[in-house]
Amino acid sequence: MILACHDVSKAFGEHVIIQNGSFHIEDHEKVALVGNNGAGKSTLLNILHGVYPEYEGEVRLHGEKVSFKDTNDAIVNGKISKVHQETLVVKDLTVGQNVTMGYEPKKGIFIDFKKMNKDVDVILEDLNCNFKSSDLVATLTAGEMQMLAIARALYHHSTIISLDEPTASLTTKETEALFEVVRKLKKQGVTILYVSHRLEEIFQICDRATILRDGEYIQTMDIASTTR
């Protein structure tokens, strides 16, 4: 088991957002997190990714209890990255600069742009991207920005990647390309946590689904033996 949440609860004042949220993910799995708006999906993700460091319950990574103080802690020490619905980028910078931001390779006190572009291009090629590290982010489509976000996760050697409504602004072709990348990542040993309202996507690419309703855990089921 690579990741597990046990009776996780989070409240803001008297407003309980999630209560007794529990699920686990095995290595190399693609697990869907589903539920209506307000079910607690995003809150649970924010706990996993260190956005909300204070909560009740526990999160275990590789069997060890963890609590990330912020998103950087989750990325660097937990190897857990999130691909947002609206990718966070600096459009005036290049793809390479966005992927490595804050962790650029250095030559002395200066950024080693040659190594940066080379390292990022290797990742982009592996993802079958049609753009290069030297391209400006402002020239990318929504789908290409999603690939940039995945490239950023792989640059940090993340073993768990969550995708939060990743296809909301993608075309059909871009969605198909994303799904191919997700399948490839699983084969490479990356575990995927997939959040979506679109059941056809979940049945197409996920192994199991954990259901939340009104902030509470309902159940987890195998996709292969479950009807819509």
Short mmCIF file of N, CA, C and O in Angstrom, two decimals, residues 85 141-147 165-179 198:
data_model
loop_
_atom_site.label_atom_id
_atom_site.label_comp_id
_atom_site.label_asym_id
_atom_site.label_seq_id
_atom_site.Cartn_x
_atom_site.Cartn_y
_atom_site.Cartn_z
N GLN A 85 -6.72 21.73 -12.27
CA GLN A 85 -7.62 21.93 -13.41
C GLN A 85 -7.16 23.11 -14.24
O GLN A 85 -7.10 23.06 -15.46
N THR A 141 -1.37 25.28 -25.70
CA THR A 141 -2.82 25.09 -25.54
C THR A 141 -3.10 24.61 -24.11
O THR A 141 -2.17 24.30 -23.35
N ALA A 142 -4.39 24.53 -23.75
CA ALA A 142 -4.76 24.06 -22.42
C ALA A 142 -4.25 22.64 -22.18
O ALA A 142 -3.76 22.31 -21.10
N GLY A 143 -4.39 21.79 -23.20
CA GLY A 143 -3.92 20.42 -23.07
C GLY A 143 -2.42 20.34 -22.89
O GLY A 143 -1.92 19.52 -22.10
N GLU A 144 -1.68 21.18 -23.61
CA GLU A 144 -0.23 21.19 -23.49
C GLU A 144 0.20 21.69 -22.11
O GLU A 144 1.21 21.24 -21.56
N MET A 145 -0.57 22.62 -21.53
CA MET A 145 -0.25 23.09 -20.18
C MET A 145 -0.46 21.98 -19.15
O MET A 145 0.27 21.91 -18.16
N GLN A 146 -1.44 21.11 -19.38
CA GLN A 146 -1.62 19.95 -18.50
C GLN A 146 -0.38 19.05 -18.58
O GLN A 146 0.09 18.54 -17.56
N MET A 147 0.13 18.86 -19.79
CA MET A 147 1.33 18.04 -19.96
C MET A 147 2.53 18.69 -19.27
O MET A 147 3.38 18.01 -18.70
N GLU A 165 -9.99 17.16 -11.93
CA GLU A 165 -10.80 17.57 -13.09
C GLU A 165 -9.90 17.99 -14.26
O GLU A 165 -10.05 19.08 -14.82
N PRO A 166 -8.97 17.13 -14.66
CA PRO A 166 -7.98 17.54 -15.66
C PRO A 166 -8.52 17.79 -17.05
O PRO A 166 -7.88 18.47 -17.86
N THR A 167 -9.69 17.21 -17.38
CA THR A 167 -10.18 17.33 -18.76
C THR A 167 -11.22 18.43 -18.94
O THR A 167 -11.79 18.57 -20.01
N ALA A 168 -11.46 19.21 -17.88
CA ALA A 168 -12.54 20.20 -17.91
C ALA A 168 -12.40 21.20 -19.06
O ALA A 168 -13.40 21.61 -19.66
N SER A 169 -11.17 21.55 -19.41
CA SER A 169 -10.98 22.55 -20.47
C SER A 169 -10.24 21.97 -21.67
O SER A 169 -9.71 22.71 -22.50
N LEU A 170 -10.24 20.64 -21.80
CA LEU A 170 -9.52 20.00 -22.90
C LEU A 170 -10.46 19.59 -24.03
O LEU A 170 -11.63 19.30 -23.80
N THR A 171 -9.90 19.55 -25.23
CA THR A 171 -10.64 19.02 -26.36
C THR A 171 -10.65 17.50 -26.28
O THR A 171 -9.92 16.90 -25.48
N THR A 172 -11.44 16.86 -27.12
CA THR A 172 -11.50 15.40 -27.15
C THR A 172 -10.13 14.81 -27.47
O THR A 172 -9.69 13.83 -26.84
N LYS A 173 -9.44 15.40 -28.43
CA LYS A 173 -8.12 14.91 -28.82
C LYS A 173 -7.12 15.08 -27.68
O LYS A 173 -6.30 14.18 -27.42
N GLU A 174 -7.17 16.22 -27.00
CA GLU A 174 -6.26 16.46 -25.88
C GLU A 174 -6.55 15.50 -24.72
O GLU A 174 -5.64 15.03 -24.05
N THR A 175 -7.84 15.20 -24.50
CA THR A 175 -8.23 14.25 -23.46
C THR A 175 -7.68 12.87 -23.76
O THR A 175 -7.15 12.18 -22.87
N GLU A 176 -7.78 12.43 -25.01
CA GLU A 176 -7.25 11.13 -25.41
C GLU A 176 -5.74 11.07 -25.19
O GLU A 176 -5.20 10.05 -24.73
N ALA A 177 -5.06 12.16 -25.52
CA ALA A 177 -3.60 12.22 -25.33
C ALA A 177 -3.26 12.14 -23.83
O ALA A 177 -2.30 11.47 -23.44
N LEU A 178 -4.06 12.81 -23.00
CA LEU A 178 -3.84 12.77 -21.56
C LEU A 178 -4.02 11.35 -21.03
O LEU A 178 -3.22 10.87 -20.21
N PHE A 179 -5.06 10.66 -21.49
CA PHE A 179 -5.32 9.30 -21.02
C PHE A 179 -4.18 8.36 -21.41
O PHE A 179 -3.82 7.46 -20.65
N ARG A 198 -16.99 13.05 -14.45
CA ARG A 198 -17.35 12.37 -15.68
C ARG A 198 -17.16 10.86 -15.54
O ARG A 198 -16.04 10.34 -15.60
#
